[in-house]
Coordinates of N, CA and C in Angstrom, one line a residue:
X83 N -11.4 -48.3 27.8 CA -11.4 -48.1 29.2 C -10.7 -46.8 29.6
X84 N -9.5 -46.7 29.0 CA -8.7 -45.5 29.2 C -9.4 -44.2 28.8
X85 N -10.1 -44.3 27.7 CA -10.9 -43.1 27.2 C -12.0 -42.7 28.2
X86 N -12.7 -43.7 28.7 CA -13.8 -43.5 29.7 C -13.2 -42.9 31.0
X87 N -12.1 -43.4 31.4 CA -11.5 -42.9 32.6 C -11.0 -41.4 32.4
X88 N -10.4 -41.1 31.3 CA -10.0 -39.8 31.0 C -11.1 -38.8 30.9
X89 N -12.3 -39.2 30.4 CA -13.4 -38.4 30.2 C -14.3 -38.2 31.5
X90 N -13.9 -39.0 32.5 CA -14.7 -39.0 33.8 C -14.3 -37.9 34.7
X91 N -13.2 -37.2 34.4 CA -12.7 -36.2 35.3 C -11.7 -36.6 36.3
X92 N -11.5 -38.0 36.3 CA -10.4 -38.5 37.2 C -9.0 -38.3 36.6
X93 N -8.0 -38.1 37.4 CA -6.7 -37.7 36.9 C -5.8 -39.0 37.0
X94 N -5.2 -39.4 35.9 CA -4.3 -40.5 35.9 C -3.0 -40.2 36.8
X95 N -2.6 -41.1 37.6 CA -1.5 -40.9 38.5 C -1.9 -40.3 39.8
X96 N -3.2 -39.9 39.9 CA -3.7 -39.3 41.2 C -4.9 -40.1 41.6
X97 N -6.0 -40.0 40.8 CA -7.2 -40.8 41.2 C -7.2 -42.2 40.7
X98 N -6.4 -42.5 39.6 CA -6.3 -43.9 39.2 C -4.9 -44.1 38.6
X99 N -4.6 -45.4 38.5 CA -3.3 -45.8 38.0 C -3.5 -47.0 37.0
X100 N -2.7 -47.0 36.0 CA -2.8 -48.0 34.9 C -1.6 -48.9 34.8
X101 N -1.9 -50.2 34.8 CA -0.8 -51.2 34.6 C 0.3 -51.1 35.6
X102 N 0.0 -50.8 36.8 CA 1.0 -50.8 37.9 C 1.0 -52.0 38.7
X103 N 2.2 -52.5 39.1 CA 2.3 -53.7 40.0 C 1.8 -53.3 41.4
X104 N 1.1 -54.2 42.0 CA 0.7 -54.1 43.4 C 1.9 -54.2 44.3
X105 N 2.1 -53.3 45.2 CA 3.2 -53.3 46.1 C 2.8 -53.3 47.6
X106 N 3.6 -53.9 48.5 CA 3.3 -53.9 49.9 C 3.8 -52.6 50.5
X107 N 3.6 -52.5 51.8 CA 4.0 -51.3 52.5 C 5.5 -51.0 52.4
X108 N 6.3 -52.0 52.2 CA 7.7 -51.9 52.1 C 8.2 -51.5 50.7
X109 N 7.2 -51.5 49.7 CA 7.5 -51.2 48.4 C 7.9 -52.4 47.5
X110 N 7.7 -53.6 48.1 CA 8.0 -54.8 47.3 C 6.8 -55.3 46.5
X111 N 7.1 -55.8 45.3 CA 6.1 -56.3 44.4 C 5.4 -57.5 45.0
X112 N 4.1 -57.4 45.1 CA 3.3 -58.5 45.6 C 3.1 -59.6 44.6
X113 N 3.2 -60.9 45.0 CA 3.0 -62.0 44.1 C 1.9 -62.9 44.6
X114 N 1.3 -63.6 43.7 CA 0.2 -64.5 44.1 C 0.8 -65.8 44.5
X115 N -0.1 -66.8 44.8 CA 0.3 -68.1 45.3 C 1.2 -68.8 44.3
X116 N 1.1 -68.5 43.0 CA 1.9 -69.2 42.0 C 3.2 -68.4 41.7
X117 N 3.4 -67.3 42.4 CA 4.7 -66.6 42.2 C 4.6 -65.5 41.1
X118 N 3.4 -65.3 40.6 CA 3.2 -64.3 39.5 C 3.0 -62.9 40.2
X119 N 3.7 -61.9 39.6 CA 3.5 -60.5 40.0 C 2.1 -60.0 39.7
X120 N 1.4 -59.4 40.6 CA 0.1 -58.9 40.4 C 0.1 -57.5 39.7
X121 N -0.5 -57.4 38.6 CA -0.5 -56.2 37.8 C -1.9 -55.9 37.2
X122 N -2.8 -55.3 38.0 CA -4.2 -55.1 37.5 C -4.1 -54.0 36.3
X123 N -5.2 -54.1 35.5 CA -5.2 -53.1 34.4 C -5.4 -51.7 34.9
X124 N -6.3 -51.5 35.9 CA -6.6 -50.2 36.4 C -6.8 -50.3 38.0
X125 N -6.3 -49.4 38.7 CA -6.6 -49.3 40.1 C -7.2 -47.9 40.3
X126 N -8.4 -47.8 40.8 CA -9.0 -46.5 41.1 C -8.9 -46.2 42.6
X127 N -8.4 -45.0 42.9 CA -8.3 -44.7 44.3 C -9.6 -44.0 44.8
X128 N -10.0 -44.4 46.0 CA -11.2 -43.8 46.6 C -10.7 -43.0 47.9
X129 N -11.6 -42.1 48.4 CA -11.2 -41.5 49.7 C -11.1 -42.6 50.8
X130 N -10.3 -42.2 51.8 CA -10.1 -43.1 53.0 C -9.3 -44.3 52.6
X131 N -8.4 -44.1 51.5 CA -7.4 -45.2 51.1 C -8.1 -46.5 50.7
X132 N -9.3 -46.4 50.1 CA -9.9 -47.5 49.5 C -9.7 -47.5 48.0
X133 N -9.8 -48.7 47.4 CA -9.4 -48.8 46.0 C -10.4 -49.7 45.2
X134 N -10.6 -49.5 43.9 CA -11.3 -50.4 43.1 C -10.4 -50.9 42.0
X135 N -10.4 -52.2 41.8 CA -9.6 -52.9 40.8 C -10.5 -53.1 39.6
X136 N -10.0 -52.7 38.4 CA -10.7 -53.0 37.1 C -9.9 -53.9 36.2
X137 N -10.5 -54.9 35.7 CA -9.8 -55.8 34.7 C -10.5 -55.7 33.4
X138 N -9.7 -55.6 32.3 CA -10.4 -55.4 31.0 C -9.9 -56.4 30.0
X139 N -9.3 -57.4 30.4 CA -8.7 -58.4 29.5 C -9.7 -59.4 29.0
X140 N -10.9 -59.0 28.7 CA -12.0 -60.0 28.3 C -11.8 -60.2 26.8
X141 N -11.8 -61.5 26.4 CA -11.6 -61.8 25.0 C -13.0 -61.7 24.3
X142 N -13.0 -61.0 23.2 CA -14.3 -60.9 22.4 C -14.2 -61.5 21.0
X143 N -13.3 -62.5 20.9 CA -13.2 -63.2 19.6 C -14.5 -63.9 19.3
X144 N -15.1 -64.6 20.3 CA -16.3 -65.4 20.0 C -17.4 -64.4 19.7
X145 N -17.5 -63.3 20.4 CA -18.5 -62.3 20.1 C -18.4 -61.8 18.7
X146 N -17.2 -61.6 18.2 CA -17.0 -61.2 16.8 C -17.6 -62.2 15.8
X147 N -17.3 -63.5 16.2 CA -17.9 -64.6 15.3 C -19.4 -64.6 15.4
X148 N -19.9 -64.3 16.6 CA -21.4 -64.2 16.7 C -22.0 -63.1 15.8
X149 N -21.3 -62.0 15.8 CA -21.9 -60.8 15.0 C -21.7 -61.1 13.5
X150 N -20.7 -61.8 13.1 CA -20.4 -61.9 11.7 C -21.0 -63.3 11.1
X151 N -21.5 -64.1 12.0 CA -22.0 -65.4 11.5 C -23.2 -65.2 10.6
X152 N -23.3 -65.9 9.5 CA -24.3 -65.8 8.6 C -25.5 -66.7 8.8
X153 N -25.3 -67.7 9.6 CA -26.4 -68.7 9.8 C -26.8 -68.7 11.3
X154 N -28.0 -69.1 11.6 CA -28.5 -69.1 13.0 C -27.7 -70.2 13.7
X155 N -27.3 -71.3 13.1 CA -26.6 -72.3 13.8 C -25.2 -71.9 14.2
X156 N -24.5 -71.2 13.3 CA -23.2 -70.7 13.6 C -23.3 -69.6 14.7
X157 N -24.3 -68.8 14.6 CA -24.5 -67.7 15.6 C -24.7 -68.3 17.0
X158 N -25.6 -69.3 17.1 CA -25.8 -69.9 18.4 C -24.6 -70.6 19.0
X159 N -23.8 -71.2 18.1 CA -22.5 -71.8 18.6 C -21.6 -70.7 19.1
X160 N -21.5 -69.6 18.3 CA -20.6 -68.5 18.7 C -21.1 -67.9 20.0
X161 N -22.4 -67.8 20.2 CA -22.9 -67.2 21.4 C -22.5 -68.0 22.6
X162 N -22.6 -69.3 22.5 CA -22.2 -70.2 23.6 C -20.8 -70.1 23.9
X163 N -19.9 -69.9 22.9 CA -18.5 -69.7 23.1 C -18.2 -68.4 23.8
X164 N -19.0 -67.4 23.4 CA -18.9 -66.1 24.0 C -19.1 -66.1 25.5
X165 N -20.2 -66.7 25.9 CA -20.6 -66.8 27.3 C -19.6 -67.7 28.0
X166 N -19.1 -68.8 27.4 CA -18.1 -69.6 28.0 C -16.8 -68.9 28.2
X167 N -16.5 -68.0 27.2 CA -15.3 -67.2 27.3 C -15.3 -66.2 28.5
X168 N -16.5 -65.6 28.7 CA -16.7 -64.7 29.9 C -16.6 -65.5 31.2
X169 N -17.2 -66.7 31.2 CA -17.2 -67.5 32.4 C -15.7 -67.9 32.7
X170 N -15.0 -68.3 31.7 CA -13.6 -68.7 31.9 C -12.8 -67.5 32.5
X171 N -13.0 -66.3 31.9 CA -12.2 -65.2 32.4 C -12.7 -64.8 33.9
X172 N -13.9 -65.0 34.2 CA -14.4 -64.8 35.6 C -13.6 -65.7 36.5
X173 N -13.5 -67.0 36.2 CA -12.7 -67.9 37.0 C -11.3 -67.5 37.1
X174 N -10.7 -67.1 36.0 CA -9.2 -66.7 36.0 C -9.0 -65.5 36.9
X175 N -9.9 -64.5 36.8 CA -9.8 -63.3 37.5 C -10.1 -63.6 39.0
X176 N -11.0 -64.4 39.3 CA -11.3 -64.8 40.7 C -10.1 -65.4 41.4
X177 N -9.4 -66.2 40.7 CA -8.2 -66.9 41.2 C -7.1 -66.0 41.6
X178 N -7.1 -64.8 41.0 CA -6.0 -63.8 41.3 C -6.2 -63.1 42.7
X179 N -7.4 -63.1 43.2 CA -7.7 -62.6 44.5 C -7.1 -61.2 44.7
X180 N -7.3 -60.3 43.8 CA -6.8 -58.9 43.9 C -7.3 -58.3 45.2
X181 N -8.5 -58.6 45.6 CA -9.1 -58.0 46.8 C -8.3 -58.2 48.0
X182 N -7.6 -59.3 48.1 CA -6.8 -59.7 49.2 C -5.5 -59.0 49.3
X183 N -5.1 -58.3 48.3 CA -3.7 -57.7 48.2 C -3.8 -56.2 48.2
X184 N -4.9 -55.6 48.0 CA -5.0 -54.1 48.0 C -6.2 -53.7 49.0
X185 N -6.2 -52.5 49.4 CA -7.3 -52.0 50.3 C -8.5 -51.8 49.4
X186 N -9.0 -52.9 48.9 CA -10.0 -52.8 47.9 C -11.4 -52.9 48.5
X187 N -12.4 -52.6 47.7 CA -13.8 -53.0 48.1 C -13.8 -54.5 48.0
X188 N -14.9 -55.1 48.3 CA -15.0 -56.6 48.3 C -15.1 -57.2 47.0
X189 N -14.9 -56.5 45.9 CA -15.1 -57.1 44.6 C -14.1 -56.4 43.6
X190 N -14.0 -57.1 42.5 CA -13.2 -56.6 41.3 C -14.2 -56.3 40.2
X191 N -14.0 -55.2 39.5 CA -14.8 -55.0 38.3 C -14.2 -55.6 37.1
X192 N -15.0 -56.4 36.4 CA -14.6 -57.0 35.1 C -15.2 -56.3 34.0
X193 N -14.5 -55.5 33.2 CA -15.0 -54.6 32.2 C -15.1 -55.3 30.9
X194 N -16.3 -55.3 30.3 CA -16.6 -55.8 29.0 C -16.8 -54.6 28.1
X195 N -15.8 -54.3 27.2 CA -15.8 -52.9 26.6 C -16.8 -52.6 25.5
X196 N -17.5 -53.7 25.0 CA -18.5 -53.4 24.0 C -19.9 -53.7 24.6
X197 N -20.7 -52.7 24.6 CA -22.1 -52.8 25.3 C -22.9 -53.9 24.8
X198 N -23.1 -54.1 23.5 CA -23.9 -55.3 23.0 C -23.3 -56.6 23.4
X199 N -22.0 -56.7 23.5 CA -21.4 -58.0 23.9 C -21.7 -58.3 25.4
X200 N -21.8 -57.3 26.2 CA -22.2 -57.4 27.6 C -23.7 -57.8 27.6
X201 N -24.5 -57.1 26.9 CA -26.0 -57.3 27.0 C -26.4 -58.7 26.5
X202 N -25.8 -59.1 25.3 CA -26.2 -60.4 24.8 C -25.8 -61.6 25.7
X203 N -24.7 -61.4 26.4 CA -24.3 -62.4 27.4 C -25.3 -62.5 28.6
X204 N -25.7 -61.3 29.1 CA -26.6 -61.2 30.2 C -28.0 -61.7 29.8
X205 N -28.4 -61.4 28.6 CA -29.8 -61.8 28.2 C -29.9 -63.3 28.0
X206 N -28.8 -64.0 27.6 CA -28.8 -65.4 27.2 C -28.3 -66.3 28.3
X207 N -27.8 -65.7 29.4 CA -27.4 -66.5 30.5 C -27.7 -65.7 31.8
X208 N -28.9 -65.9 32.3 CA -29.4 -65.1 33.4 C -28.7 -65.3 34.7
X209 N -27.9 -66.4 34.8 CA -27.2 -66.7 36.1 C -25.8 -66.1 36.0
X210 N -25.3 -65.6 34.9 CA -23.9 -65.2 34.7 C -23.5 -64.1 35.7
X211 N -24.3 -63.1 35.8 CA -24.0 -61.9 36.7 C -23.9 -62.4 38.1
X212 N -24.9 -63.2 38.5 CA -25.0 -63.6 39.9 C -23.8 -64.6 40.3
X213 N -23.5 -65.5 39.3 CA -22.4 -66.4 39.5 C -21.0 -65.7 39.7
X214 N -20.9 -64.6 38.9 CA -19.7 -63.8 39.0 C -19.6 -63.1 40.3
X215 N -20.7 -62.6 40.7 CA -20.8 -61.8 42.0 C -20.4 -62.7 43.2
X216 N -20.9 -63.9 43.1 CA -20.5 -64.9 44.2 C -19.0 -65.0 44.3
X217 N -18.3 -64.9 43.2 CA -16.8 -65.0 43.2 C -16.2 -63.6 43.4
X218 N -17.0 -62.6 43.8 CA -16.5 -61.3 44.1 C -16.0 -60.5 42.8
X219 N -16.7 -60.9 41.7 CA -16.5 -60.2 40.5 C -17.8 -59.5 40.0
X220 N -17.7 -58.2 39.7 CA -18.8 -57.5 39.2 C -18.6 -57.2 37.7
X221 N -19.5 -57.8 36.9 CA -19.5 -57.6 35.4 C -20.0 -56.2 35.1
X222 N -19.2 -55.5 34.3 CA -19.6 -54.1 34.1 C -19.4 -53.7 32.6
X223 N -20.3 -52.9 32.1 CA -20.3 -52.5 30.7 C -19.8 -51.0 30.6
X224 N -19.6 -50.4 29.5 CA -19.2 -49.0 29.4 C -20.2 -48.1 30.1
X225 N -21.5 -48.4 29.9 CA -22.6 -47.5 30.5 C -22.5 -47.6 32.0
X226 N -22.4 -48.8 32.5 CA -22.3 -49.0 34.0 C -21.1 -48.3 34.5
X227 N -20.0 -48.5 33.8 CA -18.7 -47.9 34.3 C -18.8 -46.4 34.4
X228 N -19.4 -45.8 33.3 CA -19.5 -44.3 33.3 C -20.3 -43.8 34.6
X229 N -21.4 -44.6 34.9 CA -22.2 -44.2 36.1 C -21.4 -44.4 37.3
X230 N -20.6 -45.5 37.4 CA -19.8 -45.8 38.6 C -18.8 -44.7 38.8
X231 N -18.1 -44.3 37.7 CA -17.1 -43.3 37.8 C -17.6 -41.9 38.1
X232 N -18.9 -41.7 37.7 CA -19.5 -40.4 38.1 C -19.6 -40.4 39.6
X233 N -20.0 -41.5 40.2 CA -20.1 -41.6 41.7 C -18.7 -41.4 42.3
X234 N -17.7 -42.0 41.7 CA -16.3 -41.8 42.3 C -15.9 -40.4 42.3
X235 N -16.2 -39.7 41.1 CA -15.8 -38.3 41.0 C -16.5 -37.5 42.1
X236 N -17.8 -37.8 42.3 CA -18.5 -37.0 43.3 C -18.0 -37.3 44.7
X237 N -17.5 -38.5 45.0 CA -16.9 -38.8 46.2 C -15.7 -38.0 46.5
X238 N -14.9 -37.9 45.4 CA -13.6 -37.1 45.5 C -14.0 -35.6 45.7
X239 N -15.0 -35.1 45.1 CA -15.4 -33.7 45.2 C -15.8 -33.5 46.7
X240 N -16.6 -34.4 47.2 CA -17.0 -34.2 48.6 C -15.9 -34.3 49.6
X241 N -14.9 -35.2 49.2 CA -13.7 -35.4 50.1 C -12.9 -34.1 50.1
X242 N -12.8 -33.4 48.9 CA -12.1 -32.2 48.8 C -12.8 -31.1 49.6
X243 N -14.2 -31.1 49.5 CA -15.0 -30.1 50.2 C -14.8 -30.3 51.7
X244 N -14.8 -31.5 52.2 CA -14.5 -31.8 53.6 C -13.2 -31.4 54.0
X245 N -12.2 -31.6 53.2 CA -10.8 -31.1 53.5 C -10.8 -29.6 53.6
X246 N -11.4 -29.0 52.7 CA -11.5 -27.5 52.7 C -12.2 -27.0 54.0
X247 N -13.3 -27.7 54.3 CA -14.0 -27.3 55.5 C -13.2 -27.4 56.8
X248 N -12.4 -28.5 56.8 CA -11.5 -28.8 58.0 C -10.4 -27.7 58.0
X249 N -9.9 -27.4 56.9 CA -8.8 -26.4 56.8 C -9.3 -25.0 57.2
X250 N -10.6 -24.7 56.8 CA -11.2 -23.4 57.2 C -11.4 -23.4 58.7
X251 N -12.0 -24.5 59.2 CA -12.2 -24.6 60.7 C -10.9 -24.5 61.5
X252 N -9.9 -25.1 61.0 CA -8.6 -25.0 61.6 C -8.0 -23.6 61.6
X253 N -8.1 -23.0 60.5 CA -7.6 -21.6 60.4 C -8.5 -20.6 61.2
X254 N -9.8 -20.9 61.3 CA -10.7 -20.1 62.1 C -10.4 -20.2 63.6
X255 N -10.1 -21.5 64.0 CA -9.7 -21.7 65.4 C -8.4 -20.9 65.7
X256 N -7.4 -21.0 64.8 CA -6.2 -20.2 65.0 C -6.4 -18.7 65.1
X257 N -7.3 -18.2 64.2 CA -7.6 -16.8 64.2 C -8.3 -16.4 65.5
X258 N -9.2 -17.3 65.9 CA -9.9 -17.0 67.2 C -8.9 -16.9 68.3
X259 N -7.9 -17.8 68.4 CA -6.9 -17.8 69.4 C -6.1 -16.5 69.4
X260 N -5.8 -16.0 68.1 CA -5.1 -14.8 68.0 C -5.9 -13.6 68.5
X261 N -7.2 -13.6 68.2 CA -8.1 -12.5 68.7 C -8.1 -12.5 70.3
X262 N -8.3 -13.7 70.8 CA -8.3 -13.8 72.3 C -7.0 -13.3 72.9
X263 N -5.9 -13.7 72.3 CA -4.6 -13.2 72.8 C -4.5 -11.7 72.6
X264 N -5.0 -11.2 71.5 CA -5.0 -9.7 71.2 C -5.8 -8.9 72.3
X265 N -7.0 -9.5 72.6 CA -7.9 -8.9 73.6 C -7.2 -8.9 74.9
X266 N -6.5 -10.0 75.3 CA -5.8 -10.0 76.5 C -4.8 -8.9 76.6
X267 N -4.1 -8.8 75.5 CA -3.0 -7.7 75.4 C -3.6 -6.3 75.6
X268 N -4.8 -6.1 74.9 CA -5.5 -4.9 75.0 C -5.9 -4.6 76.5
X269 N -6.4 -5.7 77.1 CA -6.7 -5.5 78.6 C -5.5 -5.0 79.4
X270 N -4.4 -5.6 79.1 CA -3.2 -5.2 79.8 C -2.8 -3.8 79.5
X271 N -3.0 -3.4 78.2 CA -2.7 -2.0 77.9 C -3.7 -1.1 78.6
X272 N -5.0 -1.5 78.7 CA -6.0 -0.7 79.4 C -5.6 -0.6 80.9
X273 N -5.2 -1.6 81.5 CA -4.8 -1.6 82.9 C -3.6 -0.6 83.1
X274 N -2.7 -0.7 82.1 CA -1.5 0.1 82.2 C -1.9 1.6 82.1
X275 N -2.8 1.9 81.1 CA -3.3 3.3 80.9 C -4.0 3.8 82.2
X276 N -4.8 2.9 82.8 CA -5.6 3.2 84.0 C -4.6 3.5 85.1
X277 N -3.6 2.7 85.3 CA -2.6 2.9 86.3 C -1.8 4.2 86.1
X278 N -1.5 4.4 84.8 CA -0.7 5.7 84.5 C -1.6 6.9 84.8
X279 N -2.9 6.8 84.5 CA -3.8 7.9 84.7 C -3.9 8.2 86.2
X280 N -3.9 7.2 87.1 CA -4.0 7.4 88.5 C -2.7 8.0 89.0
X281 N -1.5 7.5 88.4 CA -0.2 8.1 88.8 C -0.2 9.6 88.4
X282 N -0.7 9.9 87.2 CA -0.7 11.3 86.7 C -1.5 12.1 87.6
X283 N -2.8 11.7 88.0 CA -3.6 12.4 88.9 C -3.0 12.6 90.2
X284 N -2.4 11.6 90.7 CA -1.7 11.7 92.1 C -0.6 12.7 92.0
X285 N 0.2 12.7 90.9 CA 1.3 13.6 90.8 C 0.8 15.1 90.7
X286 N -0.3 15.2 89.9 CA -0.9 16.5 89.7 C -1.4 17.1 91.0
X287 N -2.0 16.3 91.9 CA -2.5 16.7 93.2 C -1.3 17.2 94.0
X288 N -0.2 16.4 94.0 CA 1.0 16.7 94.7 C 1.5 18.1 94.3
X289 N 1.5 18.3 92.9 CA 2.0 19.6 92.4 C 1.1 20.7 92.9

């Protein structure tokens, strides 16, 4: 997960934070209903103070058994354990309600770090993704995450462009005001020159 984030172009400590406690506006650590401090694996910052929480604590012990099983029977048993393990983690993650404690999107991303482990679970339990989504959990694989982070990077690029455009417009407005003031001053100089010219011509006539 850390490698994918680093390669995405997002900067740690700026666009995302790792293993940090969630804090309220006063800086106090937020706790859940059981009194446990909330510490997501990753929080990704989005423009307009929105955030995405990513959890990566998925156990793949059963999947390892599935891959290394030498018989079809053992493999089927391990596959059921793998899917059950994912469902168990979905329920545990859902109970933390991270979405209620940060300015988050309406869901938390549950990262499954091995693509085949993600695919075999999706293929053998067609309701898994939908059941997770109902609990405000989005199951995500490395490929999905790379695509999502690409979108986040583009959002930040657009945000920076918008900020630059606003700064340019603001400076342009100030420059315009300076020009207007300068022209007003030139008008005053012109009036003074015109007045001086009339005074000169009047004095010359008197002479």
